[in-house]
């Protein structure tokens, strides 16, 4: 059977051991009731059907118990964040001690920089990718200014080479070897939101640490997409959101990782609230501050249970399926997508994302020469939900949890027709 046929795609879906998962999600539909071809799980993951039940449970317990729900709820609210820790740690390859779910991504980046961006007069610069997500750029610029430095002068951009789209790790090596004495922090997107490039985190950590720079990773496009093995990578800290590949709803909470080597360092500067105080004495209310070990030592507030319930619903699914199986399917699905795109007989299309599956997650960023946003509108009219980045890039993420080989096939057929 030829690979570029609907029959082949449907056959792949039949053989896919994870195809049953699609049923467990709400797939948005058009007015006639046809499923959208949804490829924006890298922006907002779809809703698992069980999420409603998980949130309803907490609404019911709140209705039935009021404040007593902190202890009497089916899933007591007092330790609720702890129910998420182990499963989240597995997803990012960390020890439970190193991980906590709290706040939102940019907030967590700031809290982590309070601890891990400790500039001196001489060593104060921050390295980011030139294509860093705007929020990360604004965050580090504001940190520079907060510490009295010039936001432009203090920022070093790791850029792709002339005429290239992807980052080359040797260029980071060169930046750090030449300017490392002035660099305090590398804050790098583990999977770049624009190109989909998955960088070698271990190598980044080694490069940073060779000149005593702290190394932080933004995993917004990595968590639930690739298996980053954060602990073994040796990076100092990481943060991510849960509404992209982790399917926990718009604006939902983020996750944070602090490497074990910093877990018991009570001398680290940090911002505090009652929730990073020793939970045994938290309610004595008169204790001198006693910071918790590990990731929990960065919490400030008691956690929002309704949002956490949605995260719990999603993490329970990830835990059942496992990242290994998801990655296995993801490599096949994106590989098939890439194959079909490359079959299109045109010189207008170029995939920016690395072709090596080890250097990417599920997303492909497809550059279409001489295209403008009307292409995006036409895709949308055809029920294809993708993300358009000016001037000419379609970001498209087939997610192994709910996208099918047929989705991918149909998408490419329509794109072909539009070109
Ligand atoms: C999605 C995303 C964000 C969004 O940050 P929030 O604080 O959750 O709004 C930040 N950085 C990166 C790299 C992202 O992909």
Short mmCIF file of C-alpha atoms and ligand atoms in Angstrom, two decimals:
data_model
loop_
_atom_site.label_atom_id
_atom_site.label_comp_id
_atom_site.label_asym_id
_atom_site.label_seq_id
_atom_site.Cartn_x
_atom_site.Cartn_y
_atom_site.Cartn_z
CA UNK A 1 0.00 0.00 0.00
CA UNK A 2 1.36 3.41 -0.88
CA UNK A 3 2.09 5.52 2.19
CA UNK A 4 0.52 8.66 0.77
CA UNK A 5 -3.03 7.29 0.75
CA UNK A 6 -5.99 7.56 3.09
CA UNK A 7 -6.09 3.75 3.31
CA UNK A 8 -2.54 3.68 4.61
CA UNK A 9 -3.26 6.40 7.19
CA UNK A 10 -6.35 4.55 8.41
CA UNK A 11 -4.37 1.34 8.62
CA UNK A 12 -1.79 3.12 10.81
CA UNK A 13 -4.61 4.25 13.10
CA UNK A 14 -5.86 0.67 13.36
CA UNK A 15 -2.43 -0.53 14.35
CA UNK A 16 -1.88 2.33 16.79
CA UNK A 17 -2.19 1.01 20.35
CA UNK A 18 -2.97 4.52 21.62
CA UNK A 19 -5.76 5.32 19.18
CA UNK A 20 -8.35 4.63 21.91
CA UNK A 21 -7.24 7.81 23.70
CA UNK A 22 -8.85 10.14 21.15
CA UNK A 23 -12.27 9.03 22.44
CA UNK A 24 -11.33 10.36 25.86
CA UNK A 25 -11.09 13.96 24.62
CA UNK A 26 -13.62 16.52 23.49
CA UNK A 27 -12.72 17.19 19.85
CA UNK A 28 -14.11 20.55 18.70
CA UNK A 29 -16.47 20.32 15.72
CA UNK A 30 -17.75 22.60 12.97
CA UNK A 31 -21.43 23.55 12.58
CA UNK A 32 -22.13 20.41 10.57
CA UNK A 33 -20.67 18.25 13.31
CA UNK A 34 -17.39 17.38 11.58
CA UNK A 35 -14.33 17.11 13.81
CA UNK A 36 -11.85 19.91 13.46
CA UNK A 37 -8.37 18.85 12.46
CA UNK A 38 -6.82 20.24 15.61
CA UNK A 39 -3.07 20.83 15.45
CA UNK A 40 -2.66 23.44 18.17
CA UNK A 41 -2.07 21.25 21.19
CA UNK A 42 1.19 23.22 21.43
CA UNK A 43 -0.91 26.27 22.28
CA UNK A 44 -3.93 24.91 24.14
CA UNK A 45 -4.32 21.16 24.61
CA UNK A 46 -7.80 19.69 24.21
CA UNK A 47 -10.04 18.90 27.15
CA UNK A 48 -10.02 15.35 28.52
CA UNK A 49 -13.60 14.21 29.10
CA UNK A 50 -12.78 13.24 32.67
CA UNK A 51 -11.70 16.79 33.59
CA UNK A 52 -15.27 17.83 34.29
CA UNK A 53 -15.71 14.97 36.76
CA UNK A 54 -12.52 15.91 38.61
CA UNK A 55 -13.55 19.56 38.94
CA UNK A 56 -17.10 18.57 39.88
CA UNK A 57 -15.69 16.46 42.70
CA UNK A 58 -14.05 19.52 44.23
CA UNK A 59 -17.15 21.69 43.71
CA UNK A 60 -19.21 19.02 45.47
CA UNK A 61 -16.76 18.73 48.33
CA UNK A 62 -16.71 22.50 48.68
CA UNK A 63 -20.54 22.54 48.72
CA UNK A 64 -20.70 19.70 51.23
CA UNK A 65 -17.84 20.50 53.56
CA UNK A 66 -16.94 24.19 53.24
CA UNK A 67 -13.64 24.80 54.97
CA UNK A 68 -13.59 21.24 56.31
CA UNK A 69 -12.86 20.14 52.76
CA UNK A 70 -9.21 20.90 53.48
CA UNK A 71 -9.23 17.62 55.41
CA UNK A 72 -12.55 15.93 54.62
CA UNK A 73 -12.68 16.19 50.83
CA UNK A 74 -12.20 12.96 48.90
CA UNK A 75 -8.88 14.43 47.83
CA UNK A 76 -8.09 16.66 50.82
CA UNK A 77 -7.19 20.18 49.71
CA UNK A 78 -4.48 20.69 52.28
CA UNK A 79 -1.99 18.37 50.57
CA UNK A 80 -3.69 18.55 47.12
CA UNK A 81 -0.60 19.71 45.21
CA UNK A 82 1.23 16.65 46.52
CA UNK A 83 -1.15 14.42 44.53
CA UNK A 84 0.36 15.89 41.36
CA UNK A 85 4.03 15.84 42.21
CA UNK A 86 5.05 12.28 41.50
CA UNK A 87 3.24 12.06 38.17
CA UNK A 88 4.57 15.42 37.05
CA UNK A 89 8.09 14.41 38.07
CA UNK A 90 7.85 11.30 35.89
CA UNK A 91 6.79 13.35 32.87
CA UNK A 92 9.87 15.58 33.05
CA UNK A 93 12.32 12.95 34.31
CA UNK A 94 12.82 14.41 37.78
CA UNK A 95 12.75 13.23 41.39
CA UNK A 96 9.54 14.14 43.24
CA UNK A 97 11.59 16.28 45.62
CA UNK A 98 12.62 18.46 42.68
CA UNK A 99 9.14 19.26 41.36
CA UNK A 100 6.08 21.23 42.38
CA UNK A 101 2.99 22.51 40.58
CA UNK A 102 2.25 26.15 41.37
CA UNK A 103 1.51 29.59 39.89
CA UNK A 104 1.95 30.20 36.18
CA UNK A 105 5.01 29.91 34.00
CA UNK A 106 6.28 33.48 33.83
CA UNK A 107 5.64 33.99 37.53
CA UNK A 108 7.66 30.88 38.28
CA UNK A 109 10.51 32.03 36.05
CA UNK A 110 10.70 35.21 38.10
CA UNK A 111 10.61 33.36 41.42
CA UNK A 112 13.37 31.07 40.19
CA UNK A 113 15.45 34.01 39.01
CA UNK A 114 15.13 35.54 42.47
CA UNK A 115 17.13 32.52 43.61
CA UNK A 116 19.27 31.66 40.62
CA UNK A 117 19.98 35.01 39.01
CA UNK A 118 22.36 36.59 41.49
CA UNK A 119 24.30 39.05 39.37
CA UNK A 120 27.49 40.78 40.46
CA UNK A 121 28.98 43.92 38.92
CA UNK A 122 31.14 41.79 36.67
CA UNK A 123 29.04 38.66 36.14
CA UNK A 124 25.50 39.72 35.33
CA UNK A 125 24.59 38.94 31.72
CA UNK A 126 21.81 36.59 30.67
CA UNK A 127 21.84 34.42 27.55
CA UNK A 128 18.57 33.61 25.75
CA UNK A 129 17.78 32.32 22.26
CA UNK A 130 17.20 35.07 19.69
CA UNK A 131 13.83 33.43 19.01
CA UNK A 132 12.91 33.23 22.69
CA UNK A 133 9.21 33.41 23.51
CA UNK A 134 8.36 37.08 24.15
CA UNK A 135 7.32 36.50 27.77
CA UNK A 136 10.74 34.99 28.58
CA UNK A 137 12.52 37.89 26.93
CA UNK A 138 10.47 40.47 28.81
CA UNK A 139 11.00 38.54 32.04
CA UNK A 140 14.80 38.49 31.79
CA UNK A 141 14.94 42.10 30.61
CA UNK A 142 12.93 43.14 33.63
CA UNK A 143 15.22 41.12 35.90
CA UNK A 144 18.24 42.91 34.44
CA UNK A 145 16.60 46.28 35.02
CA UNK A 146 15.47 45.28 38.50
CA UNK A 147 19.11 44.63 39.39
CA UNK A 148 20.17 47.98 37.92
CA UNK A 149 21.58 46.81 34.58
CA UNK A 150 20.81 47.92 31.06
CA UNK A 151 18.26 45.50 29.61
CA UNK A 152 19.83 45.47 26.13
CA UNK A 153 23.47 45.51 27.10
CA UNK A 154 22.95 42.73 29.62
CA UNK A 155 21.17 40.42 27.21
CA UNK A 156 23.13 38.06 24.97
CA UNK A 157 21.27 36.38 22.14
CA UNK A 158 22.16 32.93 20.90
CA UNK A 159 21.28 33.24 17.21
CA UNK A 160 21.03 30.84 14.29
CA UNK A 161 23.85 31.33 11.79
CA UNK A 162 23.36 33.57 8.78
CA UNK A 163 20.82 32.00 6.43
CA UNK A 164 19.87 29.25 8.93
CA UNK A 165 16.82 28.79 11.13
CA UNK A 166 18.09 26.41 13.81
CA UNK A 167 20.44 26.96 16.71
CA UNK A 168 23.87 25.38 16.72
CA UNK A 169 25.11 24.27 20.13
CA UNK A 170 28.69 25.12 19.17
CA UNK A 171 27.68 28.76 18.95
CA UNK A 172 26.46 28.66 22.54
CA UNK A 173 29.75 27.04 23.50
CA UNK A 174 31.58 29.90 21.85
CA UNK A 175 29.46 32.59 23.54
CA UNK A 176 30.09 31.05 26.94
CA UNK A 177 33.78 30.41 26.41
CA UNK A 178 34.34 33.99 25.24
CA UNK A 179 32.00 35.88 27.56
CA UNK A 180 31.35 33.40 30.37
CA UNK A 181 33.08 35.57 32.96
CA UNK A 182 30.34 38.15 32.45
CA UNK A 183 27.44 35.69 32.19
CA UNK A 184 25.37 34.86 35.27
CA UNK A 185 22.55 32.85 33.70
CA UNK A 186 21.53 30.90 30.61
CA UNK A 187 17.73 30.79 30.24
CA UNK A 188 16.93 28.67 27.24
CA UNK A 189 13.74 27.22 25.75
CA UNK A 190 14.26 23.44 25.83
CA UNK A 191 11.99 23.04 22.81
CA UNK A 192 11.87 26.27 20.83
CA UNK A 193 8.30 27.45 20.41
CA UNK A 194 8.92 28.75 16.88
CA UNK A 195 11.10 26.12 15.20
CA UNK A 196 10.20 23.12 17.36
CA UNK A 197 13.93 22.42 17.85
CA UNK A 198 14.63 20.29 20.92
CA UNK A 199 18.01 21.22 22.33
CA UNK A 200 20.47 19.00 24.16
CA UNK A 201 19.79 20.04 27.76
CA UNK A 202 22.70 18.11 29.22
CA UNK A 203 25.13 19.80 26.88
CA UNK A 204 23.65 23.21 27.67
CA UNK A 205 24.09 22.50 31.39
CA UNK A 206 27.71 21.45 30.87
CA UNK A 207 28.46 24.52 28.80
CA UNK A 208 26.90 26.86 31.37
CA UNK A 209 28.50 25.19 34.35
CA UNK A 210 31.96 25.21 32.74
CA UNK A 211 31.99 28.95 33.43
CA UNK A 212 29.94 28.92 36.65
CA UNK A 213 26.78 30.20 35.00
CA UNK A 214 23.40 29.08 36.29
CA UNK A 215 21.31 27.17 33.76
CA UNK A 216 17.53 27.42 33.56
CA UNK A 217 15.25 25.80 31.01
CA UNK A 218 11.81 26.86 29.84
CA UNK A 219 9.95 23.67 29.05
CA UNK A 220 6.63 25.17 27.96
CA UNK A 221 6.91 23.30 24.65
CA UNK A 222 8.62 20.29 26.16
CA UNK A 223 6.50 19.09 29.08
CA UNK A 224 4.25 16.28 27.89
CA UNK A 225 5.85 16.44 24.44
CA UNK A 226 9.40 15.14 24.81
CA UNK A 227 11.11 13.30 27.69
CA UNK A 228 13.59 15.85 28.97
CA UNK A 229 15.24 13.81 31.79
CA UNK A 230 15.67 16.99 33.81
CA UNK A 231 17.46 15.44 36.75
CA UNK A 232 20.13 13.72 34.67
CA UNK A 233 20.56 16.79 32.48
CA UNK A 234 21.98 18.63 35.50
CA UNK A 235 20.26 21.94 34.73
CA UNK A 236 19.72 24.07 37.82
CA UNK A 237 16.07 24.84 37.31
CA UNK A 238 13.19 24.62 34.86
CA UNK A 239 9.62 25.83 34.54
CA UNK A 240 6.72 25.00 32.23
CA UNK A 241 3.01 25.47 31.78
CA UNK A 242 0.36 22.74 31.76
CA UNK A 243 -2.16 24.13 29.27
CA UNK A 244 -0.17 23.21 26.15
CA UNK A 245 0.76 19.53 25.86
CA UNK A 246 -0.46 18.78 29.37
CA UNK A 247 -4.11 19.48 28.52
CA UNK A 248 -5.14 21.14 31.76
CA UNK A 249 -7.10 24.12 30.53
CA UNK A 250 -6.59 27.78 29.57
CA UNK A 251 -4.23 29.65 31.88
CA UNK A 252 -3.81 26.68 34.16
CA UNK A 253 -0.95 26.40 36.64
CA UNK A 254 2.68 25.75 35.83
CA UNK A 255 5.27 23.26 36.98
CA UNK A 256 8.67 23.97 38.41
CA UNK A 257 11.88 21.97 38.80
CA UNK A 258 14.83 22.77 41.04
CA UNK A 259 17.69 20.31 40.84
CA UNK A 260 18.33 18.17 43.90
CA UNK A 261 21.73 19.79 44.37
CA UNK A 262 19.91 22.97 45.47
CA UNK A 263 17.13 21.21 47.36
CA UNK A 264 18.51 21.71 50.86
CA UNK A 265 20.24 25.02 50.39
CA UNK A 266 18.44 27.25 52.88
CA UNK A 267 20.81 30.11 52.15
CA UNK A 268 19.49 30.68 48.62
CA UNK A 269 17.75 34.02 48.33
CA UNK A 270 14.08 33.49 47.66
CA UNK A 271 10.66 35.04 48.08
CA UNK A 272 8.49 33.36 50.66
CA UNK A 273 4.94 32.95 51.87
CA UNK A 274 3.24 30.56 54.24
CA UNK A 275 3.25 27.70 51.73
CA UNK A 276 7.02 27.26 51.53
CA UNK A 277 7.21 27.15 55.31
CA UNK A 278 7.59 23.73 56.98
CA UNK A 279 4.14 22.16 56.72
CA UNK A 280 4.40 20.60 60.20
CA UNK A 281 4.47 24.01 61.87
CA UNK A 282 2.74 26.11 59.18
CA UNK A 283 -0.39 26.63 61.24
CA UNK A 284 1.32 27.54 64.48
CA UNK A 285 1.55 30.93 62.78
CA UNK A 286 4.27 32.10 65.16
CA UNK A 287 7.25 30.05 64.10
CA UNK A 288 10.35 31.65 62.73
CA UNK A 289 10.39 30.94 59.02
CA UNK A 290 11.55 27.42 58.22
CA UNK A 291 11.81 26.80 54.49
CA UNK A 292 10.76 23.50 52.95
CA UNK A 293 13.25 21.41 51.00
CA UNK A 294 13.06 20.94 47.24
CA UNK A 295 10.63 22.42 44.75
CA UNK A 296 8.03 23.01 47.45
CA UNK A 297 10.41 25.55 48.94
CA UNK A 298 9.39 28.00 46.19
CA UNK A 299 5.65 27.97 46.88
CA UNK A 300 4.00 31.09 48.23
CA UNK A 301 0.27 30.56 48.49
CA UNK A 302 -2.21 27.87 49.21
CA UNK A 303 -3.02 26.33 45.85
CA UNK A 304 -6.10 26.87 43.63
CA UNK A 305 -7.84 23.50 43.86
CA UNK A 306 -10.20 23.84 40.87
CA UNK A 307 -7.31 24.44 38.51
CA UNK A 308 -5.31 21.66 40.12
CA UNK A 309 -8.21 19.26 39.67
CA UNK A 310 -7.93 19.76 35.91
CA UNK A 311 -4.21 19.06 36.11
CA UNK A 312 -4.88 15.94 38.15
CA UNK A 313 -7.34 14.71 35.51
CA UNK A 314 -4.69 15.13 32.83
CA UNK A 315 -1.74 13.74 34.78
CA UNK A 316 -3.73 10.62 35.66
CA UNK A 317 -4.07 10.01 31.91
CA UNK A 318 -0.39 10.62 31.23
CA UNK A 319 0.51 8.32 34.06
CA UNK A 320 -1.61 5.48 32.71
CA UNK A 321 -0.21 5.79 29.20
CA UNK A 322 3.39 6.71 30.03
CA UNK A 323 5.68 9.09 28.18
CA UNK A 324 7.54 6.27 26.50
CA UNK A 325 4.48 5.02 24.64
CA UNK A 326 3.46 8.59 23.81
CA UNK A 327 6.89 9.43 22.45
CA UNK A 328 6.87 6.23 20.43
CA UNK A 329 3.63 7.18 18.73
CA UNK A 330 4.67 10.81 18.45
CA UNK A 331 7.80 9.97 16.47
CA UNK A 332 5.75 7.88 14.05
CA UNK A 333 2.96 10.42 13.70
CA UNK A 334 5.23 13.40 13.11
CA UNK A 335 7.45 11.25 10.88
CA UNK A 336 4.40 10.44 8.75
CA UNK A 337 3.41 14.11 8.67
CA UNK A 338 6.91 15.04 7.54
CA UNK A 339 6.87 12.33 4.87
CA UNK A 340 3.57 13.60 3.43
CA UNK A 341 4.71 17.23 3.43
CA UNK A 342 7.88 16.26 1.61
CA UNK A 343 5.78 14.39 -0.96
CA UNK A 344 4.04 17.60 -2.00
CA UNK A 345 5.37 18.52 -5.39
CA UNK A 346 6.32 22.15 -4.84
CA UNK A 347 9.39 24.18 -4.01
CA UNK A 348 7.34 26.58 -1.90
CA UNK A 349 7.50 24.46 1.24
CA UNK A 350 10.32 24.03 3.68
CA UNK A 351 10.17 22.36 7.08
CA UNK A 352 12.24 24.42 9.50
CA UNK A 353 12.06 21.88 12.33
CA UNK A 354 15.00 19.44 12.58
CA UNK A 355 14.48 16.22 10.63
CA UNK A 356 16.16 14.14 13.33
CA UNK A 357 13.36 12.89 15.64
CA UNK A 358 15.73 13.20 18.63
CA UNK A 359 15.96 16.93 18.00
CA UNK A 360 12.27 17.69 17.91
CA UNK A 361 8.98 16.93 19.61
CA UNK A 362 5.72 16.53 17.72
CA UNK A 363 5.60 20.02 16.17
CA UNK A 364 6.63 20.80 12.62
CA UNK A 365 7.11 24.42 11.62
CA UNK A 366 6.36 24.68 7.93
CA UNK A 367 7.57 27.64 5.97
CA UNK A 368 5.52 28.46 2.88
CA UNK A 369 7.26 30.81 0.47
CA UNK A 370 5.18 33.69 -0.88
CA UNK A 371 2.34 32.88 1.47
CA UNK A 372 0.54 35.30 3.72
CA UNK A 373 -2.04 35.01 6.44
CA UNK A 374 -4.79 34.30 3.91
CA UNK A 375 -3.38 30.76 3.72
CA UNK A 376 -3.99 30.41 7.42
CA UNK A 377 -7.56 31.68 7.00
CA UNK A 378 -8.16 29.18 4.22
CA UNK A 379 -6.87 26.34 6.37
CA UNK A 380 -9.23 27.45 9.14
CA UNK A 381 -12.17 27.55 6.70
CA UNK A 382 -11.31 23.92 6.00
CA UNK A 383 -11.53 23.01 9.70
CA UNK A 384 -7.75 22.89 10.10
CA UNK A 385 -6.63 24.60 13.26
CA UNK A 386 -2.95 25.55 13.10
CA UNK A 387 -0.91 28.45 14.34
CA UNK A 388 0.37 31.12 11.98
CA UNK A 389 3.60 33.00 12.69
CA UNK A 390 4.51 36.00 10.58
CA UNK A 391 5.80 36.22 7.99
CA UNK A 392 5.22 32.76 6.52
CA UNK A 393 5.31 29.89 9.03
CA UNK A 394 2.59 27.41 9.93
CA UNK A 395 3.21 25.73 13.27
CA UNK A 396 1.48 22.42 13.36
CA UNK A 397 1.54 19.92 16.22
CA UNK A 398 0.05 16.45 15.80
CA UNK A 399 -0.38 15.37 19.42
CA UNK A 400 -0.08 11.63 20.10
CA UNK A 401 -2.80 11.70 22.78
CA UNK A 402 -5.59 12.67 20.39
CA UNK A 403 -4.41 13.25 16.82
CA UNK A 404 -4.64 10.45 14.29
CA UNK A 405 -2.73 9.49 11.18
CA UNK A 406 -5.92 10.26 9.31
CA UNK A 407 -5.92 13.82 10.72
CA UNK A 408 -2.44 14.28 9.38
CA UNK A 409 -3.30 12.80 5.99
CA UNK A 410 -6.38 14.99 5.58
CA UNK A 411 -4.50 18.09 6.65
CA UNK A 412 -1.79 17.60 4.05
CA UNK A 413 -4.35 16.85 1.31
CA UNK A 414 -6.08 20.16 1.99
CA UNK A 415 -2.82 22.08 2.24
CA UNK A 416 -1.76 20.58 -1.08
CA UNK A 417 -5.01 21.74 -2.65
CA UNK A 418 -4.55 25.27 -1.33
CA UNK A 419 -1.01 25.71 -2.68
C1 LIG B 1 3.43 29.52 26.41
C2 LIG B 1 4.71 30.08 26.85
C3 LIG B 1 4.77 31.04 27.86
C4 LIG B 1 3.51 31.59 28.49
O1 LIG B 1 3.74 32.00 29.80
P1 LIG B 1 2.53 32.17 30.85
O2 LIG B 1 3.21 32.77 32.02
O3 LIG B 1 1.98 30.79 31.12
O4 LIG B 1 1.50 33.05 30.25
C5 LIG B 1 6.02 31.51 28.25
N1 LIG B 1 7.16 31.03 27.68
C6 LIG B 1 7.12 30.10 26.70
C7 LIG B 1 8.40 29.60 26.10
C8 LIG B 1 5.90 29.62 26.25
O5 LIG B 1 5.87 28.72 25.26
#
